[in-house]
CSV table of C-alpha atoms in Angstrom, one decimal:
chain,number,residue,atom,x,y,z
A,124,ALA,CA,17.8,-2.4,-1.3
A,125,GLN,CA,14.6,-4.3,-2.0
A,126,ARG,CA,12.6,-4.2,-5.1
A,127,VAL,CA,9.3,-5.7,-6.3
A,128,THR,CA,8.5,-6.1,-10.0
A,129,GLN,CA,5.2,-6.8,-11.5
A,130,PRO,CA,5.9,-7.1,-15.2
A,131,GLU,CA,2.3,-6.8,-16.4
A,132,LYS,CA,0.5,-3.5,-16.0
A,133,LEU,CA,-2.7,-4.8,-17.5
A,134,LEU,CA,-4.1,-8.3,-17.6
A,135,SER,CA,-7.3,-9.3,-19.2
A,136,VAL,CA,-9.0,-12.7,-19.0
A,137,PHE,CA,-12.5,-14.1,-19.6
A,138,LYS,CA,-14.7,-15.4,-16.7
A,139,GLY,CA,-13.9,-18.9,-15.8
A,140,ALA,CA,-10.4,-18.8,-17.2
A,141,PRO,CA,-7.3,-19.3,-15.0
A,142,VAL,CA,-5.4,-16.2,-14.1
A,143,GLU,CA,-1.8,-15.6,-12.9
A,144,LEU,CA,-0.5,-12.3,-11.8
A,145,LYS,CA,3.3,-12.3,-11.7
A,146,CYS,CA,5.5,-10.8,-9.0
A,147,ASN,CA,9.3,-11.0,-8.7
A,148,TYR,CA,11.3,-9.6,-5.9
A,149,SER,CA,14.8,-8.7,-5.0
A,150,TYR,CA,15.9,-8.8,-1.4
A,151,SER,CA,19.0,-10.2,0.3
A,152,GLY,CA,17.3,-11.3,3.5
A,153,SER,CA,14.2,-13.4,4.2
A,154,PRO,CA,11.3,-11.3,3.1
A,155,GLU,CA,7.7,-11.4,3.9
A,156,LEU,CA,5.5,-11.2,0.7
A,157,PHE,CA,2.0,-9.9,0.4
A,158,TRP,CA,-0.7,-9.4,-2.2
A,159,TYR,CA,-2.9,-6.3,-1.8
A,160,VAL,CA,-6.0,-5.6,-3.8
A,161,GLN,CA,-7.9,-2.4,-4.5
A,162,TYR,CA,-11.4,-2.7,-5.9
A,163,SER,CA,-12.9,0.2,-7.7
A,164,ARG,CA,-13.6,3.1,-5.3
A,165,GLN,CA,-12.4,1.1,-2.3
A,166,ARG,CA,-9.3,1.4,-0.2
A,167,LEU,CA,-6.3,-0.9,-0.4
A,168,GLN,CA,-6.7,-4.1,1.5
A,169,LEU,CA,-4.7,-7.2,2.2
A,170,LEU,CA,-5.5,-10.2,0.1
A,171,LEU,CA,-2.8,-12.7,1.0
A,172,ARG,CA,0.3,-13.1,3.1
A,173,HIS,CA,2.8,-15.8,2.1
A,174,ILE,CA,3.3,-17.0,5.7
A,175,SER,CA,-0.3,-17.8,6.1
A,176,ARG,CA,-0.3,-20.2,3.1
A,177,GLU,CA,-4.1,-19.7,2.8
A,178,SER,CA,-6.5,-19.3,0.0
A,179,ILE,CA,-8.6,-16.1,-0.1
A,180,LYS,CA,-11.4,-15.7,-2.6
A,181,GLY,CA,-10.0,-18.6,-4.5
A,182,PHE,CA,-6.6,-17.0,-4.8
A,183,THR,CA,-3.3,-18.6,-3.8
A,184,ALA,CA,0.3,-17.5,-3.9
A,185,ASP,CA,3.4,-19.6,-3.3
A,186,LEU,CA,6.7,-18.1,-2.4
A,187,ASN,CA,9.5,-19.5,-4.6
A,188,LYS,CA,12.7,-18.4,-3.1
A,189,GLY,CA,14.8,-20.0,-5.9
A,190,GLU,CA,13.1,-17.9,-8.5
A,191,THR,CA,12.4,-15.0,-6.1
A,192,SER,CA,8.8,-15.0,-7.2
A,193,PHE,CA,5.4,-14.8,-5.5
A,194,HIS,CA,2.9,-15.2,-8.3
A,195,LEU,CA,-0.8,-14.9,-7.5
A,196,LYS,CA,-3.1,-17.5,-9.1
A,197,LYS,CA,-6.7,-18.4,-9.4
A,198,PRO,CA,-8.0,-21.3,-11.4
A,199,PHE,CA,-11.3,-19.8,-12.4
A,200,ALA,CA,-11.5,-16.0,-12.6
A,201,GLN,CA,-14.7,-14.2,-11.7
A,202,GLU,CA,-15.9,-10.8,-12.9
A,203,GLU,CA,-15.7,-9.5,-9.3
A,204,ASP,CA,-12.0,-10.2,-9.3
A,205,SER,CA,-11.5,-7.2,-11.5
A,206,ALA,CA,-9.3,-4.8,-9.5
A,207,MET,CA,-5.8,-3.4,-9.1
A,208,TYR,CA,-3.4,-5.9,-7.5
A,209,TYR,CA,-0.2,-5.0,-5.8
A,210,CYS,CA,2.6,-7.3,-4.7
A,211,ALA,CA,4.4,-6.0,-1.7
A,212,LEU,CA,7.5,-6.9,0.4
A,213,SER,CA,8.4,-6.4,4.0
A,214,ALA,CA,11.8,-7.0,5.5
A,215,GLY,CA,10.0,-8.2,8.6
A,216,GLY,CA,11.1,-7.8,12.2
A,217,THR,CA,11.2,-4.2,13.1
A,218,SER,CA,10.3,-3.3,9.5
A,219,TYR,CA,6.7,-4.5,9.8
A,220,GLY,CA,4.5,-2.0,8.1
A,221,LYS,CA,7.2,-0.7,5.9
A,222,LEU,CA,6.2,-2.1,2.5
A,223,THR,CA,7.9,-2.0,-0.8
A,224,PHE,CA,5.2,-2.2,-3.5
A,225,GLY,CA,5.3,-3.3,-7.1
A,226,GLN,CA,3.9,-1.2,-9.8
A,227,GLY,CA,0.6,-3.0,-9.7
A,228,THR,CA,-1.4,-5.0,-12.2
A,229,ILE,CA,-4.9,-4.1,-13.3
A,230,LEU,CA,-6.9,-7.2,-13.8
A,231,THR,CA,-10.0,-7.1,-15.9
A,232,VAL,CA,-12.2,-10.2,-16.0
A,233,HIS,CA,-14.6,-10.1,-19.0
A,234,PRO,CA,-18.0,-11.8,-18.9
B,270,SER,CA,-9.3,-4.6,12.6
B,271,ALA,CA,-8.7,-0.9,12.4
B,272,VAL,CA,-10.8,1.7,10.6
B,273,ILE,CA,-8.8,4.7,9.3
B,274,SER,CA,-10.2,8.0,8.2
B,275,GLN,CA,-8.4,10.8,6.4
B,276,LYS,CA,-9.1,14.5,6.0
B,277,PRO,CA,-9.4,16.0,3.5
B,278,SER,CA,-10.3,13.4,0.9
B,279,ARG,CA,-9.1,15.7,-1.8
B,280,ASP,CA,-7.8,19.2,-2.3
B,281,ILE,CA,-6.5,21.5,-5.0
B,282,CYS,CA,-3.7,23.8,-3.8
B,283,GLN,CA,-1.6,26.5,-5.3
B,284,ARG,CA,2.1,26.2,-5.7
B,285,GLY,CA,4.1,27.4,-2.7
B,286,THR,CA,1.4,26.7,-0.2
B,287,SER,CA,1.2,23.9,2.4
B,288,LEU,CA,-1.5,21.3,3.2
B,289,THR,CA,-1.9,19.3,6.4
B,290,ILE,CA,-3.5,15.9,6.0
B,291,GLN,CA,-5.1,14.2,9.1
B,292,CYS,CA,-5.2,10.5,9.8
B,293,GLN,CA,-7.5,9.2,12.5
B,294,VAL,CA,-7.7,5.6,13.6
B,295,ASP,CA,-10.6,4.0,15.6
B,296,SER,CA,-8.2,2.1,17.9
B,297,GLN,CA,-4.8,2.6,19.5
B,298,VAL,CA,-2.0,1.4,17.2
B,299,THR,CA,1.7,1.4,17.7
B,300,MET,CA,2.9,2.0,14.2
B,301,MET,CA,1.5,4.5,11.7
B,302,PHE,CA,2.9,5.1,8.3
B,303,TRP,CA,2.5,7.6,5.5
B,304,TYR,CA,2.7,6.6,1.8
B,305,ARG,CA,2.6,8.5,-1.4
B,306,GLN,CA,1.3,7.3,-4.8
B,307,GLN,CA,2.2,9.6,-7.6
B,308,PRO,CA,0.2,9.5,-10.8
B,309,GLY,CA,0.8,6.2,-12.6
B,310,GLN,CA,3.3,5.1,-10.0
B,311,SER,CA,3.3,2.6,-7.2
B,312,LEU,CA,3.0,3.4,-3.5
B,313,THR,CA,6.2,4.7,-1.8
B,314,LEU,CA,6.7,4.9,1.9
B,315,ILE,CA,7.4,8.4,3.1
B,316,ALA,CA,7.9,8.0,6.8
B,317,THR,CA,7.0,6.1,10.0
B,318,ALA,CA,5.1,8.3,12.5
B,319,ASN,CA,6.4,7.5,16.0
B,320,GLN,CA,4.4,8.5,19.0
B,321,GLY,CA,6.4,10.6,21.4
B,322,SER,CA,9.4,11.0,19.1
B,323,GLU,CA,10.3,12.4,15.7
B,324,ALA,CA,9.2,10.6,12.6
B,325,THR,CA,11.6,8.3,10.7
B,326,TYR,CA,11.9,9.3,7.1
B,327,GLU,CA,12.8,7.1,4.1
B,328,SER,CA,15.5,7.9,1.7
B,329,GLY,CA,14.5,10.8,-0.5
B,330,PHE,CA,12.0,12.3,2.0
B,331,VAL,CA,12.9,15.0,4.5
B,332,ILE,CA,11.3,16.5,7.5
B,333,ASP,CA,11.3,20.1,6.2
B,334,LYS,CA,9.2,19.1,3.3
B,335,PHE,CA,7.0,16.5,5.0
B,336,PRO,CA,6.7,17.3,8.7
B,337,ILE,CA,4.7,14.7,10.6
B,338,SER,CA,3.1,14.8,14.0
B,339,ARG,CA,1.9,11.9,16.1
B,340,PRO,CA,0.5,13.3,19.3
B,341,ASN,CA,-1.2,10.1,20.5
B,342,LEU,CA,-1.8,6.5,19.5
B,343,THR,CA,-4.8,7.2,17.3
B,344,PHE,CA,-3.9,10.3,15.3
B,345,SER,CA,-1.2,11.6,13.0
B,346,THR,CA,-0.8,14.5,10.5
B,347,LEU,CA,1.3,14.8,7.4
B,348,THR,CA,2.1,18.3,6.1
B,349,VAL,CA,3.2,18.8,2.5
B,350,SER,CA,5.1,22.0,2.6
B,351,ASN,CA,5.9,24.6,-0.1
B,352,MET,CA,4.1,22.5,-2.7
B,353,SER,CA,5.0,22.2,-6.3
B,354,PRO,CA,3.1,20.3,-9.1
B,355,GLU,CA,5.4,17.3,-8.5
B,356,ASP,CA,3.7,16.9,-5.1
B,357,SER,CA,0.4,16.0,-6.8
B,358,SER,CA,-0.2,12.6,-5.5
B,359,ILE,CA,-2.5,10.4,-3.4
B,360,TYR,CA,-1.3,10.4,0.2
B,361,LEU,CA,-2.2,7.4,2.3
B,362,CYS,CA,-2.1,6.7,6.0
B,363,SER,CA,-1.5,3.2,7.1
B,364,VAL,CA,-1.4,1.4,10.4
B,365,TYR,CA,0.1,-1.9,11.5
B,366,SER,CA,-1.9,-3.6,14.2
B,367,GLY,CA,0.9,-5.7,15.6
B,368,GLN,CA,-1.6,-7.9,17.4
B,369,GLY,CA,-0.2,-11.3,16.7
B,370,TYR,CA,-1.6,-12.1,13.2
B,371,TYR,CA,-0.1,-9.6,10.8
B,372,GLU,CA,-2.7,-7.0,9.6
B,373,GLN,CA,-1.9,-3.8,8.0
B,374,TYR,CA,-4.6,-1.3,7.1
B,375,PHE,CA,-4.8,1.6,4.7
B,376,GLY,CA,-6.8,4.8,4.8
B,377,PRO,CA,-8.9,5.9,1.9
B,378,GLY,CA,-6.2,8.4,0.8
B,379,THR,CA,-6.0,12.1,0.2
B,380,ARG,CA,-5.9,13.2,-3.5
B,381,LEU,CA,-3.8,16.3,-3.8
B,382,THR,CA,-3.5,18.4,-6.9
B,383,VAL,CA,-1.0,21.3,-7.0
B,384,THR,CA,-1.5,23.9,-9.6
């Protein structure tokens, strides 16, 4: 069975400070990892996909298979980054679309 | 991209009744999914809605409780049957585009309260 753990339910930082949202996973195969974000009164949307290795809105995430982690990082947080962030895992292949989500982390960026 | 709408956006229902939630997508998609988010919990996959065949349910979810229809490539319904207060959740429809670059989209959700 697969599992995604986000140890921090709440995370508060000040504007301009670095931020790291932690995500650890458990899966015996080769997973695909994602970060989803939900801004206030908006629907859930994809932020990052590990395969893409891209930076979106200044956020990056590196898959560390040794530590089974996929932490989300941003060097300088902005107030508009305040949102709920979910780490999610897919087994890939025919399991595309079937996501296992972590508990989510509420990020608050203070001015 | 795919734009998903859900009806109703919210409802308050009495114990023992059933509610059907509709999911409409603005383009044809191969794969549609239904997720549940219980209060204070994460999202959990209920089932995959397959066009032309029965839905595929995840462990802990059964067809009698959550019957699903998928009459075409743009529409699906999820029924929550014989509701109890434990069914109070946000129910989300999701689609996977499958068009090369991975993109999965979520609907706005249906907030269900069972009294």
